[in-house]
Amino acid sequence: MSRRRQNQTNKKKTLHIFDIALISIQFVLSIFLAYLAKKVLPMKYWLIVVAIFLVLWLLVFFVLRNKKNSAKQMWLRLVSLVLSILIGVGSVFAYKGVSVLNNITGGKYQTQVISVVVLKDSSYQKIKDLENKSLGYVSAIDTDNINKAIDNIGTKDKTTLTKTNYSDLSQLQKALVNKECDAIIFNEAYRGIIEEFNGDFSNQTKVIYQYEIKETLNKNTSTVNVTKDAFNVYISGIDTYGPVSTVSRSDVNMIMTVNPKTKQILLTSIPRDYHVTLASFNARDKLTHSGIYGIEETMSTVENLLDIDLNYYMRVNFTSLITMVDAVGGINVNVDQAVTVGGRTLSVGSNYMDGETALAFSRERYSYADGDRHRVRNQQAVLTGLLNKLMSASMITNYNSILNSVSGAFETNMESSDLQKLIQMQIDDMSSWNIEQISLDGSGSTSTNCYSMPGYELYVMDPDQSTVTAAKQKIDAVEGK
């Protein structure tokens, strides 16, 4: 056999091996992408995707097996290579999307975050800088978690501190501000209460050390078929240090009632200062303070207030609202009173908002005669605008950017499979939803008997029972009871 013929034979063998490898890779990637697509695509669309993959794979396979037309083979090799790359890229995006869904769902724990805080202008930068310095704490509040953190500082970080006990959080923050101690330690859940004593506390201080403690949630949520049965979701809006699972006051409290059959969503807001009875303590306090004792405490308290069942919860870090709104390309929000926020004047009617504007609008209350009541309505309007955008075609075109925006800023105890079913249902029919908004109301008052801050005179909102009853009836109606 001549060298030329030998080279041609070797070349054919090499191309044959390349063809087999390319077809095999393309087939494996197609199977993987089809598996991932099945998690988010309705069956009819998934079958179309599978059929396209199968036809393309068979076409390339049979033509490449034809040895008579080498030019066509080379073109098909190129097409097959490009197709494999596209399928590979699609698989990466699909896998990332499914991973994000898995990360934000199935939340079964909460995080206690213990912080060591010093004055912002101090020279202390890390925990070891406090060796033999004074550390203030309140032994009567969250004793177990505080002691765990202090023990960890001593054993793991090898830092010795001189502890000073203070009577309450007010005295604790005063000791730091007045430089009676070098640092203080407290649970981040109580930062909001500290700021009720000193509104400038977070600007005056910095966190140099944090210790996280994960706790398993025990509250059983009822199982529903989310594409057929109505269900209630408690939405807790936080703006705090640490992960979204961090135990903290809840600044935004909403119940989202969803009826997938009638395509109705009801947003029921409860003012953060609502004077309620804490479920576990049988004592009166602000609703926002219930979050200090965990999301389960807030859910049970709200269930008792409205005599309803909450099937799921969602925790949202509202600081990340900017990213979420920008991920969907901005939202249209209905404004009921002209207002200037973030350097922009919003007029009455529909206004396009980017993330920065939506967040500023959600936080504004001083421009309105009814203050926090109006802020609650604005928050509902922003959430409505976001829901409308998520249920439009933009959900498909911005699927991955939307999921990336909620990763780390959003958490729910709904199972990943249930959230996937809801996505599939919406992609399948692309139905428009009727979104309604209501709020509980009451009258402003003061109380010195709030469980979390006994003896201090605090502003509270005493419930208007007629609005509580009306909300209960409206929720029942949307659920179809």
CSV table of C-alpha atoms in Angstrom, one decimal:
chain,number,residue,atom,x,y,z
A,1,MET,CA,0.0,0.0,0.0
A,2,SER,CA,1.4,3.4,-1.0
A,3,ARG,CA,2.0,6.1,1.6
A,4,ARG,CA,-0.6,8.3,0.0
A,5,ARG,CA,-3.3,5.7,0.2
A,6,GLN,CA,-2.2,4.9,3.8
A,7,ASN,CA,-2.6,8.6,4.7
A,8,GLN,CA,-6.0,8.7,3.1
A,9,THR,CA,-7.0,5.6,5.1
A,10,ASN,CA,-5.7,7.1,8.3
A,11,LYS,CA,-7.6,10.3,7.6
A,12,LYS,CA,-10.8,8.5,7.0
A,13,LYS,CA,-10.3,6.6,10.3
A,14,THR,CA,-9.7,9.8,12.1
A,15,LEU,CA,-12.8,11.5,10.6
A,16,HIS,CA,-14.8,8.4,11.4
A,17,ILE,CA,-13.7,8.5,15.1
A,18,PHE,CA,-14.4,12.3,15.1
A,19,ASP,CA,-17.9,11.7,13.6
A,20,ILE,CA,-18.7,9.0,16.2
A,21,ALA,CA,-17.4,11.2,19.1
A,22,LEU,CA,-19.3,14.3,17.8
A,23,ILE,CA,-22.6,12.4,17.4
A,24,SER,CA,-22.2,10.8,20.8
A,25,ILE,CA,-21.5,14.1,22.5
A,26,GLN,CA,-24.4,15.8,20.7
A,27,PHE,CA,-26.7,12.9,21.7
A,28,VAL,CA,-25.6,13.0,25.4
A,29,LEU,CA,-26.0,16.8,25.6
A,30,SER,CA,-29.4,16.6,24.0
A,31,ILE,CA,-30.6,14.0,26.5
A,32,PHE,CA,-29.2,16.2,29.4
A,33,LEU,CA,-30.9,19.4,28.1
A,34,ALA,CA,-34.2,17.5,27.5
A,35,TYR,CA,-34.0,16.3,31.1
A,36,LEU,CA,-33.5,19.8,32.4
A,37,ALA,CA,-36.1,21.3,30.1
A,38,LYS,CA,-38.7,18.9,31.4
A,39,LYS,CA,-38.5,20.6,34.8
A,40,VAL,CA,-39.7,23.9,33.5
A,41,LEU,CA,-41.4,23.4,30.1
A,42,PRO,CA,-45.0,22.2,29.7
A,43,MET,CA,-45.3,18.7,28.2
A,44,LYS,CA,-46.4,20.0,24.8
A,45,TYR,CA,-43.4,22.2,24.4
A,46,TRP,CA,-41.0,19.7,25.9
A,47,LEU,CA,-42.1,17.1,23.3
A,48,ILE,CA,-41.5,19.6,20.5
A,49,VAL,CA,-37.9,20.2,21.8
A,50,VAL,CA,-37.3,16.4,22.0
A,51,ALA,CA,-38.6,15.9,18.5
A,52,ILE,CA,-36.3,18.6,17.1
A,53,PHE,CA,-33.3,17.1,18.8
A,54,LEU,CA,-34.2,13.6,17.6
A,55,VAL,CA,-34.7,14.7,14.0
A,56,LEU,CA,-31.5,16.7,13.9
A,57,TRP,CA,-29.5,13.9,15.5
A,58,LEU,CA,-30.8,11.3,13.0
A,59,LEU,CA,-30.3,13.6,10.1
A,60,VAL,CA,-26.7,14.3,11.0
A,61,PHE,CA,-26.1,10.6,11.8
A,62,PHE,CA,-27.4,9.2,8.5
A,63,VAL,CA,-25.8,11.8,6.3
A,64,LEU,CA,-22.4,11.4,8.0
A,65,ARG,CA,-22.6,7.7,7.5
A,66,ASN,CA,-22.9,8.3,3.7
A,67,LYS,CA,-19.3,8.1,2.4
A,68,LYS,CA,-20.1,9.3,-1.1
A,69,ASN,CA,-20.4,13.0,-0.6
A,70,SER,CA,-17.4,14.3,1.4
A,71,ALA,CA,-18.2,18.0,0.8
A,72,LYS,CA,-21.7,17.5,2.3
A,73,GLN,CA,-20.1,15.5,5.1
A,74,MET,CA,-17.7,18.4,6.0
A,75,TRP,CA,-20.6,20.9,6.1
A,76,LEU,CA,-22.6,18.6,8.3
A,77,ARG,CA,-19.7,18.1,10.6
A,78,LEU,CA,-19.5,21.9,11.0
A,79,VAL,CA,-23.3,22.1,11.5
A,80,SER,CA,-23.1,19.2,14.0
A,81,LEU,CA,-20.2,20.9,15.9
A,82,VAL,CA,-22.0,24.2,16.1
A,83,LEU,CA,-25.2,22.4,17.2
A,84,SER,CA,-23.3,20.6,19.9
A,85,ILE,CA,-21.8,23.9,21.2
A,86,LEU,CA,-25.3,25.5,21.2
A,87,ILE,CA,-26.8,22.5,23.1
A,88,GLY,CA,-23.9,22.6,25.5
A,89,VAL,CA,-24.4,26.3,26.2
A,90,GLY,CA,-28.1,25.7,26.6
A,91,SER,CA,-27.5,22.9,29.0
A,92,VAL,CA,-25.3,25.1,31.2
A,93,PHE,CA,-28.0,27.8,31.3
A,94,ALA,CA,-30.7,25.3,32.0
A,95,TYR,CA,-28.6,23.6,34.8
A,96,LYS,CA,-27.9,27.0,36.4
A,97,GLY,CA,-31.6,27.9,36.3
A,98,VAL,CA,-32.7,24.6,37.9
A,99,SER,CA,-29.9,25.0,40.5
A,100,VAL,CA,-31.2,28.4,41.5
A,101,LEU,CA,-34.8,27.0,41.8
A,102,ASN,CA,-33.4,24.3,44.1
A,103,ASN,CA,-31.5,26.9,46.2
A,104,ILE,CA,-34.4,29.3,46.8
A,105,THR,CA,-37.0,26.5,47.5
A,106,GLY,CA,-37.4,24.0,50.3
A,107,GLY,CA,-36.3,26.4,53.0
A,108,LYS,CA,-36.4,24.5,56.2
A,109,TYR,CA,-34.2,26.5,58.5
A,110,GLN,CA,-33.6,30.0,59.8
A,111,THR,CA,-30.3,31.7,60.7
A,112,GLN,CA,-29.5,33.5,63.9
A,113,VAL,CA,-26.8,36.0,63.2
A,114,ILE,CA,-24.8,37.3,66.2
A,115,SER,CA,-22.7,40.4,65.6
A,116,VAL,CA,-19.9,42.1,67.4
A,117,VAL,CA,-20.2,45.8,66.7
A,118,VAL,CA,-17.8,48.7,67.4
A,119,LEU,CA,-17.9,52.4,66.7
A,120,LYS,CA,-17.3,53.2,63.0
A,121,ASP,CA,-14.4,55.6,63.7
A,122,SER,CA,-12.6,53.1,66.0
A,123,SER,CA,-9.4,51.4,65.0
A,124,TYR,CA,-10.8,47.9,65.6
A,125,GLN,CA,-11.1,45.9,62.3
A,126,LYS,CA,-11.3,42.3,63.4
A,127,ILE,CA,-12.2,40.3,66.5
A,128,LYS,CA,-8.5,39.8,67.5
A,129,ASP,CA,-8.2,43.5,67.8
A,130,LEU,CA,-10.4,43.3,70.9
A,131,GLU,CA,-8.0,41.1,72.9
A,132,ASN,CA,-8.5,42.0,76.6
A,133,LYS,CA,-11.0,44.7,75.6
A,134,SER,CA,-14.4,45.2,77.1
A,135,LEU,CA,-17.4,43.6,75.5
A,136,GLY,CA,-21.0,44.7,76.4
A,137,TYR,CA,-23.9,42.3,76.2
A,138,VAL,CA,-27.4,41.8,77.7
A,139,SER,CA,-27.5,38.5,79.4
A,140,ALA,CA,-31.3,38.4,79.7
A,141,ILE,CA,-31.8,38.5,75.9
A,142,ASP,CA,-31.1,35.5,73.6
A,143,THR,CA,-28.8,34.1,76.3
A,144,ASP,CA,-28.0,30.7,74.6
A,145,ASN,CA,-27.0,32.1,71.2
A,146,ILE,CA,-25.0,35.0,72.7
A,147,ASN,CA,-23.1,32.5,74.9
A,148,LYS,CA,-22.4,30.3,71.9
A,149,ALA,CA,-20.9,33.2,70.0
A,150,ILE,CA,-18.8,34.3,73.0
A,151,ASP,CA,-17.5,30.7,73.5
A,152,ASN,CA,-16.6,30.5,69.8
A,153,ILE,CA,-14.7,33.8,70.0
A,154,GLY,CA,-12.7,32.3,73.0
A,155,THR,CA,-12.0,28.8,71.6
A,156,LYS,CA,-11.8,29.2,67.8
A,157,ASP,CA,-10.6,32.8,67.5
A,158,LYS,CA,-8.4,32.6,70.6
A,159,THR,CA,-9.6,36.1,71.8
A,160,THR,CA,-10.1,36.9,75.5
A,161,LEU,CA,-12.7,39.6,76.2
A,162,THR,CA,-13.8,41.3,79.4
A,163,LYS,CA,-17.6,41.0,79.5
A,164,THR,CA,-19.9,43.6,81.0
A,165,ASN,CA,-23.6,42.9,81.4
A,166,TYR,CA,-26.2,45.7,80.8
A,167,SER,CA,-29.9,45.8,81.8
A,168,ASP,CA,-31.4,46.2,78.3
A,169,LEU,CA,-30.6,47.0,74.7
A,170,SER,CA,-31.1,50.7,75.2
A,171,GLN,CA,-28.4,50.8,77.9
A,172,LEU,CA,-26.2,48.5,75.7
A,173,GLN,CA,-26.1,50.9,72.7
A,174,LYS,CA,-25.6,53.9,75.0
A,175,ALA,CA,-22.6,52.2,76.6
A,176,LEU,CA,-21.0,51.8,73.1
A,177,VAL,CA,-21.8,55.2,71.8
A,178,ASN,CA,-20.6,56.8,75.1
A,179,LYS,CA,-17.4,54.7,74.9
A,180,GLU,CA,-18.1,52.9,78.2
A,181,CYS,CA,-17.1,49.7,76.5
A,182,ASP,CA,-15.1,48.9,73.4
A,183,ALA,CA,-17.6,46.7,71.6
A,184,ILE,CA,-21.0,45.1,72.1
A,185,ILE,CA,-22.5,41.8,71.0
A,186,PHE,CA,-26.1,41.2,70.1
A,187,ASN,CA,-28.4,39.1,67.8
A,188,GLU,CA,-29.1,41.0,64.5
A,189,ALA,CA,-32.8,40.2,65.0
A,190,TYR,CA,-32.8,42.9,67.7
A,191,ARG,CA,-31.0,45.6,65.5
A,192,GLY,CA,-34.4,47.1,64.7
A,193,ILE,CA,-35.2,47.5,68.3
A,194,ILE,CA,-31.9,49.1,69.0
A,195,GLU,CA,-32.6,51.6,66.2
A,196,GLU,CA,-35.9,52.5,67.9
A,197,PHE,CA,-33.7,53.8,70.8
A,198,ASN,CA,-31.1,55.3,68.5
A,199,GLY,CA,-32.1,55.9,64.9
A,200,ASP,CA,-28.5,56.7,63.9
A,201,PHE,CA,-27.1,53.5,65.4
A,202,SER,CA,-26.2,51.7,62.2
A,203,ASN,CA,-24.5,54.9,60.8
A,204,GLN,CA,-22.4,55.2,64.0
A,205,THR,CA,-21.2,51.7,64.1
A,206,LYS,CA,-19.6,48.8,62.1
A,207,VAL,CA,-19.8,45.0,62.3
A,208,ILE,CA,-16.3,43.4,62.7
A,209,TYR,CA,-17.4,39.8,63.5
A,210,GLN,CA,-20.5,37.6,62.9
A,211,TYR,CA,-21.4,34.1,64.1
A,212,GLU,CA,-24.2,32.3,62.4
A,213,ILE,CA,-26.4,29.6,64.0
A,214,LYS,CA,-28.7,27.6,61.8
A,215,GLU,CA,-32.0,26.4,63.3
A,216,THR,CA,-34.4,23.9,61.8
A,217,LEU,CA,-38.0,25.1,61.3
A,218,ASN,CA,-40.6,22.8,62.7
A,219,LYS,CA,-43.9,24.3,61.5
A,220,ASN,CA,-45.7,21.9,59.2
A,221,THR,CA,-47.1,23.4,56.1
A,222,SER,CA,-50.2,21.9,54.4
A,223,THR,CA,-49.6,20.2,51.1
A,224,VAL,CA,-51.6,21.5,48.2
A,225,ASN,CA,-51.7,21.0,44.4
A,226,VAL,CA,-50.4,24.4,43.5
A,227,THR,CA,-51.8,24.3,39.9
A,228,LYS,CA,-55.3,23.3,41.0
A,229,ASP,CA,-55.9,24.3,44.7
A,230,ALA,CA,-55.9,27.8,46.2
A,231,PHE,CA,-53.2,28.5,48.7
A,232,ASN,CA,-51.9,31.3,50.9
A,233,VAL,CA,-48.3,32.5,51.1
A,234,TYR,CA,-47.0,34.7,53.9
A,235,ILE,CA,-44.5,37.2,52.4
A,236,SER,CA,-41.9,38.6,54.9
A,237,GLY,CA,-39.9,41.6,53.6
A,238,ILE,CA,-36.7,42.2,55.4
A,239,ASP,CA,-33.8,44.5,55.0
A,240,THR,CA,-31.1,43.2,57.3
A,241,TYR,CA,-27.5,42.0,57.6
A,242,GLY,CA,-26.6,38.4,56.7
A,243,PRO,CA,-28.5,35.8,54.5
A,244,VAL,CA,-32.1,36.1,53.7
A,245,SER,CA,-32.8,33.4,56.2
A,246,THR,CA,-31.6,35.7,59.0
A,247,VAL,CA,-34.1,36.0,61.9
A,248,SER,CA,-35.1,39.7,62.0
A,249,ARG,CA,-38.0,42.1,62.3
A,250,SER,CA,-40.3,41.9,59.3
A,251,ASP,CA,-40.8,45.3,57.8
A,252,VAL,CA,-43.2,44.1,55.1
A,253,ASN,CA,-46.0,41.7,55.9
A,254,MET,CA,-48.3,40.4,53.2
A,255,ILE,CA,-50.5,37.5,52.5
A,256,MET,CA,-50.6,36.4,48.9
A,257,THR,CA,-53.7,34.3,48.2
A,258,VAL,CA,-53.4,32.5,44.9
A,259,ASN,CA,-56.2,30.7,43.1
A,260,PRO,CA,-54.7,29.0,40.0
A,261,LYS,CA,-58.1,27.9,38.6
A,262,THR,CA,-59.7,31.4,38.6
A,263,LYS,CA,-56.3,33.1,37.9
A,264,GLN,CA,-56.8,35.4,41.0
A,265,ILE,CA,-54.2,36.8,43.3
A,266,LEU,CA,-55.1,38.8,46.4
A,267,LEU,CA,-52.4,40.8,48.2
A,268,THR,CA,-53.4,41.5,51.8
A,269,SER,CA,-51.0,43.8,53.7
A,270,ILE,CA,-50.8,44.1,57.5
A,271,PRO,CA,-49.1,47.2,58.9
A,272,ARG,CA,-45.8,46.5,60.6
A,273,ASP,CA,-47.0,48.3,63.8
A,274,TYR,CA,-50.2,46.3,64.1
A,275,HIS,CA,-50.9,45.5,67.8
A,276,VAL,CA,-51.3,41.8,67.9
A,277,THR,CA,-51.2,38.9,70.3
A,278,LEU,CA,-48.0,36.8,69.9
A,279,ALA,CA,-49.0,33.2,69.3
A,280,SER,CA,-46.4,31.5,71.6
A,281,PHE,CA,-46.3,34.1,74.4
A,282,ASN,CA,-50.0,35.1,74.6
A,283,ALA,CA,-48.7,38.7,75.0
A,284,ARG,CA,-49.3,41.9,73.0
A,285,ASP,CA,-46.6,43.3,70.7
A,286,LYS,CA,-46.1,44.9,67.3
A,287,LEU,CA,-46.4,42.5,64.4
A,288,THR,CA,-42.9,43.5,63.2
A,289,HIS,CA,-41.4,42.3,66.6
A,290,SER,CA,-42.9,38.8,66.1
A,291,GLY,CA,-40.1,38.3,63.5
A,292,ILE,CA,-37.5,38.4,66.3
A,293,TYR,CA,-38.8,35.0,67.4
A,294,GLY,CA,-38.7,33.5,64.0
A,295,ILE,CA,-40.8,33.4,60.9
A,296,GLU,CA,-42.9,30.5,62.4
A,297,GLU,CA,-44.0,32.9,65.2
A,298,THR,CA,-45.1,35.5,62.8
A,299,MET,CA,-47.0,33.0,60.7
A,300,SER,CA,-48.8,31.5,63.7
A,301,THR,CA,-49.6,35.0,64.9
A,302,VAL,CA,-51.1,36.0,61.5
A,303,GLU,CA,-53.0,32.8,61.3
A,304,ASN,CA,-54.6,33.5,64.7
A,305,LEU,CA,-55.3,37.1,63.7
A,306,LEU,CA,-57.2,36.3,60.5
A,307,ASP,CA,-58.3,32.7,61.3
A,308,ILE,CA,-56.7,31.3,58.1
A,309,ASP,CA,-54.1,28.7,57.2
A,310,LEU,CA,-50.8,29.8,55.7
A,311,ASN,CA,-49.5,27.1,53.4
A,312,TYR,CA,-46.1,28.6,52.6
A,313,TYR,CA,-43.8,31.5,53.4
A,314,MET,CA,-41.5,33.6,51.2
A,315,ARG,CA,-38.7,35.7,52.7
A,316,VAL,CA,-37.5,38.6,50.5
A,317,ASN,CA,-34.6,41.0,51.1
A,318,PHE,CA,-36.1,44.2,49.8
A,319,THR,CA,-32.7,45.7,49.2
A,320,SER,CA,-32.3,43.2,46.4
A,321,LEU,CA,-35.6,44.5,44.9
A,322,ILE,CA,-33.3,46.7,42.7
A,323,THR,CA,-31.8,43.6,41.0
A,324,MET,CA,-35.1,41.8,40.7
A,325,VAL,CA,-36.8,44.7,38.9
A,326,ASP,CA,-33.9,45.4,36.6
A,327,ALA,CA,-33.7,41.7,35.7
A,328,VAL,CA,-37.1,41.8,34.2
A,329,GLY,CA,-36.4,45.0,32.3
A,330,GLY,CA,-38.2,47.4,34.7
A,331,ILE,CA,-41.8,47.4,35.7
A,332,ASN,CA,-44.9,49.6,35.3
A,333,VAL,CA,-46.4,50.7,38.6
A,334,ASN,CA,-49.7,52.5,39.2
A,335,VAL,CA,-49.1,55.6,41.3
A,336,ASP,CA,-52.2,57.0,43.1
A,337,GLN,CA,-50.5,60.3,44.3
A,338,ALA,CA,-47.8,62.4,42.6
A,339,VAL,CA,-44.6,62.0,44.6
A,340,THR,CA,-40.9,62.7,44.2
A,341,VAL,CA,-38.6,59.8,45.2
A,342,GLY,CA,-34.9,59.2,44.4
A,343,GLY,CA,-34.7,62.5,42.5
A,344,ARG,CA,-37.6,61.5,40.2
A,345,THR,CA,-41.1,62.9,40.1
A,346,LEU,CA,-43.8,60.2,39.6
A,347,SER,CA,-47.2,61.3,38.3
A,348,VAL,CA,-50.6,59.8,39.0
A,349,GLY,CA,-51.2,56.7,36.8
A,350,SER,CA,-48.9,54.1,35.3
A,351,ASN,CA,-45.2,54.9,35.7
A,352,TYR,CA,-42.2,52.9,34.4
A,353,MET,CA,-39.7,52.2,37.2
A,354,ASP,CA,-36.2,50.7,37.3
A,355,GLY,CA,-35.0,49.0,40.4
A,356,GLU,CA,-33.6,52.1,42.1
A,357,THR,CA,-36.9,54.0,41.6
A,358,ALA,CA,-39.1,51.0,42.7
A,359,LEU,CA,-37.1,50.6,45.9
A,360,ALA,CA,-37.3,54.3,46.7
A,361,PHE,CA,-41.0,54.3,46.0
A,362,SER,CA,-41.5,51.2,48.2
A,363,ARG,CA,-39.7,52.9,51.2
A,364,GLU,CA,-41.2,56.4,51.0
A,365,ARG,CA,-43.8,57.4,53.7
A,366,TYR,CA,-43.1,60.9,54.8
A,367,SER,CA,-44.6,62.4,51.6
A,368,TYR,CA,-48.1,61.1,52.5
A,369,ALA,CA,-50.6,62.2,55.0
A,370,ASP,CA,-51.3,58.6,56.1
A,371,GLY,CA,-47.6,57.7,56.2
A,372,ASP,CA,-47.0,54.0,56.6
A,373,ARG,CA,-50.5,53.1,55.4
A,374,HIS,CA,-49.7,54.7,52.0
A,375,ARG,CA,-46.3,53.0,52.0
A,376,VAL,CA,-48.0,49.7,52.4
A,377,ARG,CA,-50.2,50.5,49.3
A,378,ASN,CA,-47.1,51.5,47.3
A,379,GLN,CA,-45.4,48.2,48.2
A,380,GLN,CA,-48.4,46.3,47.0
A,381,ALA,CA,-48.3,48.4,43.7
A,382,VAL,CA,-44.7,47.5,43.2
A,383,LEU,CA,-45.2,43.8,43.9
A,384,THR,CA,-48.2,43.9,41.5
A,385,GLY,CA,-46.1,45.4,38.8
A,386,LEU,CA,-43.4,42.8,39.3
A,387,LEU,CA,-45.9,39.9,39.3
A,388,ASN,CA,-47.5,41.2,36.1
A,389,LYS,CA,-44.0,41.3,34.4
A,390,LEU,CA,-43.1,37.9,35.7
A,391,MET,CA,-46.3,36.4,34.2
A,392,SER,CA,-45.7,38.0,30.8
A,393,ALA,CA,-43.5,36.8,27.9
A,394,SER,CA,-40.5,38.4,29.6
A,395,MET,CA,-40.4,35.5,32.0
A,396,ILE,CA,-39.3,33.3,29.1
A,397,THR,CA,-36.9,35.7,27.5
A,398,ASN,CA,-35.3,36.8,30.8
A,399,TYR,CA,-35.6,33.4,32.6
A,400,ASN,CA,-32.0,33.1,33.8
A,401,SER,CA,-31.5,36.7,34.7
A,402,ILE,CA,-34.7,36.6,36.7
A,403,LEU,CA,-33.6,33.5,38.6
A,404,ASN,CA,-30.1,35.0,39.2
A,405,SER,CA,-31.7,38.1,40.6
A,406,VAL,CA,-33.6,36.2,43.3
A,407,SER,CA,-30.8,33.9,44.2
A,408,GLY,CA,-29.7,34.9,47.7
A,409,ALA,CA,-32.4,37.5,48.0
A,410,PHE,CA,-35.5,35.2,48.0
A,411,GLU,CA,-36.3,32.1,49.9
A,412,THR,CA,-39.4,29.9,50.2
A,413,ASN,CA,-40.4,26.7,51.9
A,414,MET,CA,-42.3,25.7,48.8
A,415,GLU,CA,-40.8,22.7,47.2
A,416,SER,CA,-38.8,23.1,44.0
A,417,SER,CA,-41.2,20.8,42.2
A,418,ASP,CA,-44.2,23.0,43.1
A,419,LEU,CA,-42.5,26.1,41.9
A,420,GLN,CA,-41.6,24.3,38.6
A,421,LYS,CA,-45.3,23.3,38.2
A,422,LEU,CA,-46.3,27.0,38.5
A,423,ILE,CA,-43.7,28.1,35.9
A,424,GLN,CA,-44.9,25.3,33.6
A,425,MET,CA,-48.5,26.3,34.0
A,426,GLN,CA,-47.8,29.9,33.2
A,427,ILE,CA,-45.7,29.1,30.2
A,428,ASP,CA,-48.4,26.7,29.0
A,429,ASP,CA,-51.3,29.2,28.9
A,430,MET,CA,-49.6,32.6,29.4
A,431,SER,CA,-52.9,33.7,31.1
A,432,SER,CA,-53.3,37.1,32.6
A,433,TRP,CA,-54.1,37.2,36.3
A,434,ASN,CA,-56.5,39.5,38.2
A,435,ILE,CA,-54.5,41.0,41.0
A,436,GLU,CA,-56.3,42.7,43.9
A,437,GLN,CA,-54.9,44.6,46.9
A,438,ILE,CA,-56.4,45.2,50.3
A,439,SER,CA,-54.9,46.3,53.6
A,440,LEU,CA,-55.8,45.9,57.2
A,441,ASP,CA,-56.2,49.2,59.1
A,442,GLY,CA,-56.5,50.6,62.5
A,443,SER,CA,-55.9,53.6,64.7
A,444,GLY,CA,-52.6,55.0,66.0
A,445,SER,CA,-51.9,54.6,69.7
A,446,THR,CA,-49.1,54.0,72.2
A,447,SER,CA,-48.4,51.2,74.5
A,448,THR,CA,-45.9,50.5,77.3
A,449,ASN,CA,-46.7,46.8,77.3
A,450,CYS,CA,-45.1,45.5,74.2
A,451,TYR,CA,-43.6,42.1,75.0
A,452,SER,CA,-40.3,42.8,73.3
A,453,MET,CA,-39.7,46.2,74.9
A,454,PRO,CA,-41.6,46.3,78.2
A,455,GLY,CA,-41.8,49.6,80.0
A,456,TYR,CA,-41.0,51.7,76.9
A,457,GLU,CA,-43.7,53.8,75.3
A,458,LEU,CA,-44.0,52.7,71.7
A,459,TYR,CA,-46.2,53.6,68.8
A,460,VAL,CA,-48.7,50.9,67.8
A,461,MET,CA,-51.7,50.5,65.6
A,462,ASP,CA,-54.7,49.1,67.3
A,463,PRO,CA,-56.6,46.9,64.8
A,464,ASP,CA,-59.8,48.0,63.2
A,465,GLN,CA,-61.7,44.7,63.6
A,466,SER,CA,-64.0,45.5,60.6
A,467,THR,CA,-61.0,45.5,58.3
A,468,VAL,CA,-59.8,42.3,59.8
A,469,THR,CA,-63.1,40.6,59.2
A,470,ALA,CA,-63.4,42.0,55.7
A,471,ALA,CA,-59.9,40.7,54.8
A,472,LYS,CA,-60.8,37.3,56.2
A,473,GLN,CA,-64.0,37.2,54.0
A,474,LYS,CA,-62.1,38.4,50.9
A,475,ILE,CA,-59.4,35.7,51.4
A,476,ASP,CA,-62.1,33.0,51.8
A,477,ALA,CA,-63.8,34.3,48.6
A,478,VAL,CA,-60.6,34.1,46.5
A,479,GLU,CA,-60.0,30.6,47.9
A,480,GLY,CA,-63.5,29.7,46.8
A,481,LYS,CA,-64.7,28.8,50.2
